[in-house]
XYZ file of C-alpha atoms in Angstrom:
383
model
C 94.940 85.688 139.511
C 97.885 84.369 141.078
C 99.977 86.680 143.655
C 103.382 85.942 141.153
C 101.789 86.258 138.185
C 100.422 89.595 139.315
C 103.733 90.244 140.278
C 106.306 89.151 136.813
C 103.268 91.734 134.830
C 103.280 94.171 136.667
C 106.546 93.997 136.277
C 106.333 93.726 132.155
C 104.015 96.952 132.435
C 106.751 99.039 134.446
C 109.542 98.309 132.474
C 109.190 100.220 129.450
C 109.189 97.452 126.844
C 105.477 97.579 124.312
C 105.177 94.035 122.813
C 102.597 92.982 119.516
C 101.695 89.705 120.225
C 99.995 87.162 118.035
C 98.357 83.721 118.960
C 96.857 80.369 118.148
C 96.067 77.292 119.197
C 96.275 78.623 123.070
C 97.218 80.271 126.257
C 94.898 82.359 126.098
C 94.894 83.099 130.175
C 97.964 84.857 129.389
C 96.226 87.238 127.959
C 93.667 87.970 130.015
C 97.123 88.914 132.819
C 98.829 91.183 130.857
C 96.105 92.724 130.265
C 93.263 92.591 133.570
C 96.146 94.239 135.168
C 96.897 98.525 135.414
C 99.401 99.777 133.033
C 98.512 97.160 130.310
C 97.618 100.458 127.398
C 101.944 101.394 128.041
C 103.093 97.589 126.574
C 100.852 95.828 124.893
C 100.583 97.943 121.641
C 98.583 94.601 119.916
C 97.000 90.879 120.093
C 95.855 89.496 117.145
C 94.190 85.455 116.991
C 94.949 84.469 113.212
C 92.857 80.827 113.948
C 91.340 80.738 110.795
C 94.018 79.936 108.127
C 92.547 82.365 106.349
C 93.328 84.858 109.121
C 96.904 83.019 109.324
C 97.359 83.442 106.027
C 96.919 87.794 105.343
C 98.423 88.190 108.785
C 102.008 86.348 107.607
C 100.813 86.963 103.967
C 101.873 82.862 102.995
C 100.056 79.791 104.020
C 101.978 78.052 106.265
C 103.194 74.793 105.391
C 102.173 73.915 109.398
C 100.253 75.530 111.777
C 101.382 73.838 114.952
C 105.054 74.295 114.086
C 109.145 76.373 114.650
C 108.671 77.799 111.680
C 105.403 79.066 112.028
C 105.502 80.489 115.082
C 109.144 82.380 113.876
C 107.337 84.258 111.430
C 104.479 85.211 113.735
C 107.069 86.977 115.933
C 108.708 88.802 112.844
C 105.259 89.537 111.607
C 104.499 91.485 115.311
C 108.428 92.864 115.750
C 107.428 94.464 113.010
C 104.168 96.029 113.454
C 105.534 96.574 117.340
C 108.299 98.984 114.999
C 105.745 100.752 113.595
C 103.215 101.378 116.491
C 105.917 101.707 119.436
C 106.414 105.039 121.547
C 109.176 106.739 120.164
C 112.284 105.528 121.827
C 110.758 102.919 123.303
C 112.157 98.878 123.120
C 110.020 96.782 120.867
C 109.385 93.222 120.695
C 107.472 90.372 118.708
C 105.803 87.729 120.029
C 104.498 85.197 118.068
C 102.845 81.356 119.547
C 101.336 78.573 117.342
C 100.160 75.298 119.977
C 98.214 72.256 119.569
C 96.494 71.696 122.417
C 93.246 69.643 123.572
C 90.112 69.624 122.092
C 86.460 68.017 122.627
C 88.299 65.316 119.473
C 90.870 63.318 120.434
C 93.980 64.376 118.032
C 96.298 61.434 115.677
C 99.941 64.510 116.373
C 101.727 65.520 119.487
C 100.030 68.264 121.941
C 102.407 70.636 121.498
C 103.423 74.356 121.054
C 106.006 77.336 120.009
C 106.244 79.904 121.545
C 109.191 82.749 119.701
C 110.122 86.265 120.319
C 111.914 88.154 118.217
C 113.524 91.962 119.388
C 115.674 94.072 116.900
C 118.750 91.748 117.598
C 118.052 88.484 118.677
C 115.424 85.714 118.160
C 114.841 83.279 120.654
C 112.343 80.444 120.111
C 110.847 77.023 122.955
C 108.793 74.323 121.112
C 107.467 72.245 124.349
C 105.370 68.660 123.853
C 102.759 68.371 126.452
C 101.639 63.839 127.433
C 99.283 63.522 126.632
C 96.003 62.758 128.425
C 98.362 64.352 131.589
C 95.788 67.336 132.090
C 92.305 68.667 130.366
C 92.268 71.879 127.254
C 92.110 74.357 130.536
C 95.375 73.593 131.807
C 97.807 72.405 128.881
C 96.098 76.179 127.932
C 97.221 77.508 131.346
C 100.812 76.085 130.961
C 101.316 76.839 127.780
C 100.062 80.903 128.709
C 103.700 80.132 132.047
C 105.042 80.193 129.678
C 104.482 83.403 126.586
C 104.530 84.908 130.421
C 107.593 84.314 131.219
C 109.507 84.408 127.224
C 107.881 88.405 127.421
C 109.171 88.961 130.925
C 112.803 87.456 129.512
C 112.501 89.475 126.425
C 111.650 92.588 128.912
C 114.248 91.388 131.328
C 112.399 91.208 134.216
C 113.833 89.143 137.457
C 111.467 86.644 137.586
C 111.367 82.630 138.001
C 107.861 81.913 136.800
C 106.238 77.456 136.907
C 105.219 75.826 134.553
C 104.298 73.125 135.275
C 105.568 70.852 132.909
C 106.771 66.970 134.007
C 110.168 65.803 133.290
C 109.835 64.318 129.922
C 108.410 67.744 127.982
C 111.500 70.473 128.743
C 111.075 72.277 126.684
C 112.716 72.410 123.189
C 115.022 76.058 122.619
C 117.088 78.412 120.508
C 118.181 81.634 120.377
C 119.763 83.552 117.465
C 121.914 86.904 117.744
C 122.330 89.212 114.971
C 125.157 91.891 115.095
C 124.694 95.262 113.514
C 125.718 94.521 109.772
C 123.051 91.201 109.816
C 119.998 93.424 111.620
C 120.776 95.950 108.236
C 121.530 93.429 105.345
C 117.528 92.236 107.251
C 116.671 96.209 106.194
C 117.978 96.194 103.074
C 116.657 92.799 102.069
C 112.578 94.261 103.389
C 112.963 91.341 106.056
C 113.091 94.090 108.809
C 111.641 97.295 107.838
C 113.113 99.507 109.857
C 116.969 99.961 112.598
C 116.705 102.908 115.279
C 119.434 104.637 116.806
C 118.649 105.775 119.325
C 121.915 108.405 119.756
C 120.879 111.170 122.434
C 120.307 111.299 125.668
C 117.361 109.993 127.353
C 114.686 112.707 128.490
C 112.862 112.982 130.862
C 110.010 113.330 128.131
C 106.981 111.002 126.941
C 106.583 112.024 122.590
C 103.483 111.620 121.147
C 105.118 110.623 117.777
C 108.489 110.892 115.454
C 109.462 114.190 114.490
C 111.160 113.110 111.238
C 113.951 114.750 108.760
C 114.082 112.117 105.771
C 117.500 112.278 103.629
C 119.805 110.769 101.860
C 122.482 113.266 104.752
C 126.189 112.614 103.087
C 127.219 114.065 104.010
C 125.093 114.839 107.177
C 125.609 119.113 107.165
C 124.953 122.155 109.463
C 121.436 123.348 107.864
C 120.206 120.558 109.028
C 121.140 119.757 112.491
C 119.460 123.527 111.635
C 116.297 122.536 110.749
C 114.796 119.822 112.834
C 116.354 121.970 116.156
C 113.101 124.989 113.942
C 111.359 122.086 112.961
C 111.319 120.681 116.753
C 110.635 124.433 117.849
C 107.104 124.480 116.092
C 106.512 120.700 116.631
C 107.162 119.951 120.041
C 105.340 116.851 120.568
C 107.729 114.918 118.671
C 110.618 112.540 118.591
C 113.553 114.058 116.748
C 114.318 111.803 113.875
C 116.777 112.122 110.961
C 116.116 108.871 109.022
C 117.891 107.625 106.208
C 116.521 104.911 102.914
C 119.048 101.429 103.011
C 116.673 101.397 99.620
C 116.850 103.908 97.010
C 113.638 104.205 93.809
C 115.710 104.660 90.650
C 119.458 103.277 92.788
C 121.458 99.972 94.626
C 120.403 99.668 97.682
C 123.305 100.646 100.384
C 126.045 98.737 101.177
C 125.914 97.745 105.536
C 129.471 99.832 104.989
C 128.060 103.172 103.617
C 125.184 103.060 106.057
C 127.181 101.977 108.860
C 129.565 104.910 107.697
C 126.424 107.678 107.320
C 124.575 106.180 110.571
C 128.685 107.691 112.045
C 128.081 110.833 110.968
C 124.227 111.130 113.790
C 126.661 108.766 116.776
C 129.217 111.514 116.991
C 126.650 114.274 117.429
C 124.209 112.431 119.774
C 121.685 112.485 116.862
C 118.656 109.852 117.047
C 117.960 108.025 113.245
C 116.091 105.580 111.554
C 117.262 102.978 108.901
C 114.396 102.217 106.436
C 113.540 100.360 104.023
C 111.281 102.360 102.102
C 112.281 105.327 99.778
C 108.209 106.381 99.059
C 106.488 109.503 101.732
C 103.075 107.490 100.909
C 105.370 104.142 102.783
C 107.484 105.786 104.620
C 103.888 106.768 106.191
C 102.516 104.076 106.677
C 106.053 102.758 108.507
C 105.545 106.136 110.929
C 101.783 106.761 110.972
C 101.209 109.890 113.066
C 104.313 110.640 112.478
C 105.299 114.364 111.437
C 107.619 114.990 108.476
C 110.351 117.669 107.744
C 110.527 118.539 104.296
C 111.754 121.085 101.432
C 109.148 123.646 99.302
C 110.947 121.661 96.501
C 110.063 118.167 98.081
C 106.164 119.021 98.839
C 106.169 121.029 94.840
C 106.628 117.068 94.059
C 104.523 115.553 96.003
C 101.210 117.787 95.310
C 102.424 117.286 90.897
C 99.395 114.795 89.455
C 103.121 114.433 87.259
C 105.052 111.980 89.553
C 101.693 110.631 89.784
C 101.453 109.415 86.147
C 100.145 112.298 85.822
C 96.326 111.385 87.251
C 95.691 113.694 90.093
C 92.418 111.733 91.386
C 95.473 109.345 91.867
C 97.398 111.996 93.774
C 95.106 112.665 96.448
C 93.795 109.573 96.912
C 97.680 108.583 97.797
C 97.876 111.887 100.175
C 94.823 111.545 101.367
C 95.684 107.617 102.730
C 99.053 109.530 103.768
C 96.350 111.881 105.847
C 93.918 108.902 107.498
C 97.059 107.546 109.470
C 98.343 111.046 110.933
C 100.863 112.236 108.982
C 101.366 115.503 108.611
C 104.493 117.844 106.496
C 106.277 120.675 107.586
C 108.252 122.868 104.917
C 111.060 124.866 105.221
C 111.480 126.565 102.367
C 113.638 125.507 99.552
C 115.619 127.431 96.535
C 113.505 126.237 92.797
C 115.381 126.769 89.715
C 116.947 129.841 91.578
C 113.793 131.135 93.306
C 113.584 130.526 97.163
C 110.140 129.459 97.752
C 108.281 128.504 100.733
C 105.135 126.726 102.106
C 102.643 129.775 101.064
C 103.784 129.994 97.258
C 103.207 126.452 96.274
C 99.142 125.004 95.313
C 97.975 122.471 98.201
C 94.728 120.740 97.061
C 92.737 121.904 99.690
C 92.192 118.197 100.872
C 94.924 118.214 101.824
C 96.036 122.294 103.117
C 96.078 121.269 106.844
C 98.507 118.148 106.458
C 101.067 120.925 105.438
C 102.177 123.855 107.806
C 104.894 126.535 107.219
C 108.781 127.053 108.665
C 108.498 131.326 108.757
C 111.832 132.471 106.476
C 113.145 134.283 109.118
C 112.764 130.724 111.628
C 114.746 129.562 109.274
C 116.647 129.176 105.157
C 119.870 127.609 105.130
C 121.104 127.814 101.210
C 124.109 124.792 101.985
C 124.043 122.679 98.684
C 125.081 118.449 99.903
C 126.735 117.908 96.068
C 128.904 121.523 96.911
C 129.886 120.331 99.889
C 130.595 116.268 98.716
C 132.438 117.761 95.895
C 134.860 120.506 98.674
C 134.638 117.255 100.946
C 135.911 114.692 97.606
C 133.194 112.060 98.471
């Protein structure tokens, strides 16, 4: 490995950014460089090489009109970005990288030798297109050029300051496009299901590296002291999780929240210095896919609904299948006491199936009991 490549890769690994990389048709040497330098597990979350038509179709959820194209590379980087959001460590910057190439092969090609490489971050989509001069290089040499470009775009997205020689000739100067997204556009993409979540990190930076997220979901209309106290108590029980609130912009049986309403609710967390995630999944079994390995904080009333076959069409077997699938993602629940039909109940009052009991941990009543009604608070505040 050339010295400058090692230096760039070391800087990428030290950047605290994490990436999912999808490559098809080239740039294979970039993977070797990234994975052979110590520290790769901190910056590379996943690599997929969807070479076959069926693999690419499954990755993107559709069959591309053209496999080597700007649209396909951007679709790949968006899919990789959404995957990175789900897999990334708490509090870290994430990116998706998509590469689609048509390089020299064992048989002559009628079309251009070319590649597209795209990076997607929360607020930016950047794509480069390079058409290589036919006959100038063999396959290995074209792969090396494309690998330089993949390394360059990852370094740029990580804000790594480096000069990377790309070995292109004068006619091969890349065509580049950049699309920036403001906050409203980012939130609209979440509402539309294009992007799975937007994370607001409002808490002070901490030195500790958390293993997972500790999530208190809700509507938070308004956010009140009971919510804050519940997350605080849960954090003392589950001290390996980064505390976060979560609001779903999409409701199961109501219209989606407006962008203005989401921003109004987010402001409550900003002024208190608390992390909040805006997602597009109202159901817990979908949240488990979105936040694998996370611990969710719920009330006893929600826990009772989770294990009630009534909410699964009366099918007990279906309930167990869904919750065991959640369990397979590493999902757990911390259950706080709540009033149910006028009686204060905790986890121990609920009938949890044996196969699921180790998913649930009780928050003792002596540690947390706050009888605050969001409905009454809204009335008193004229909301």
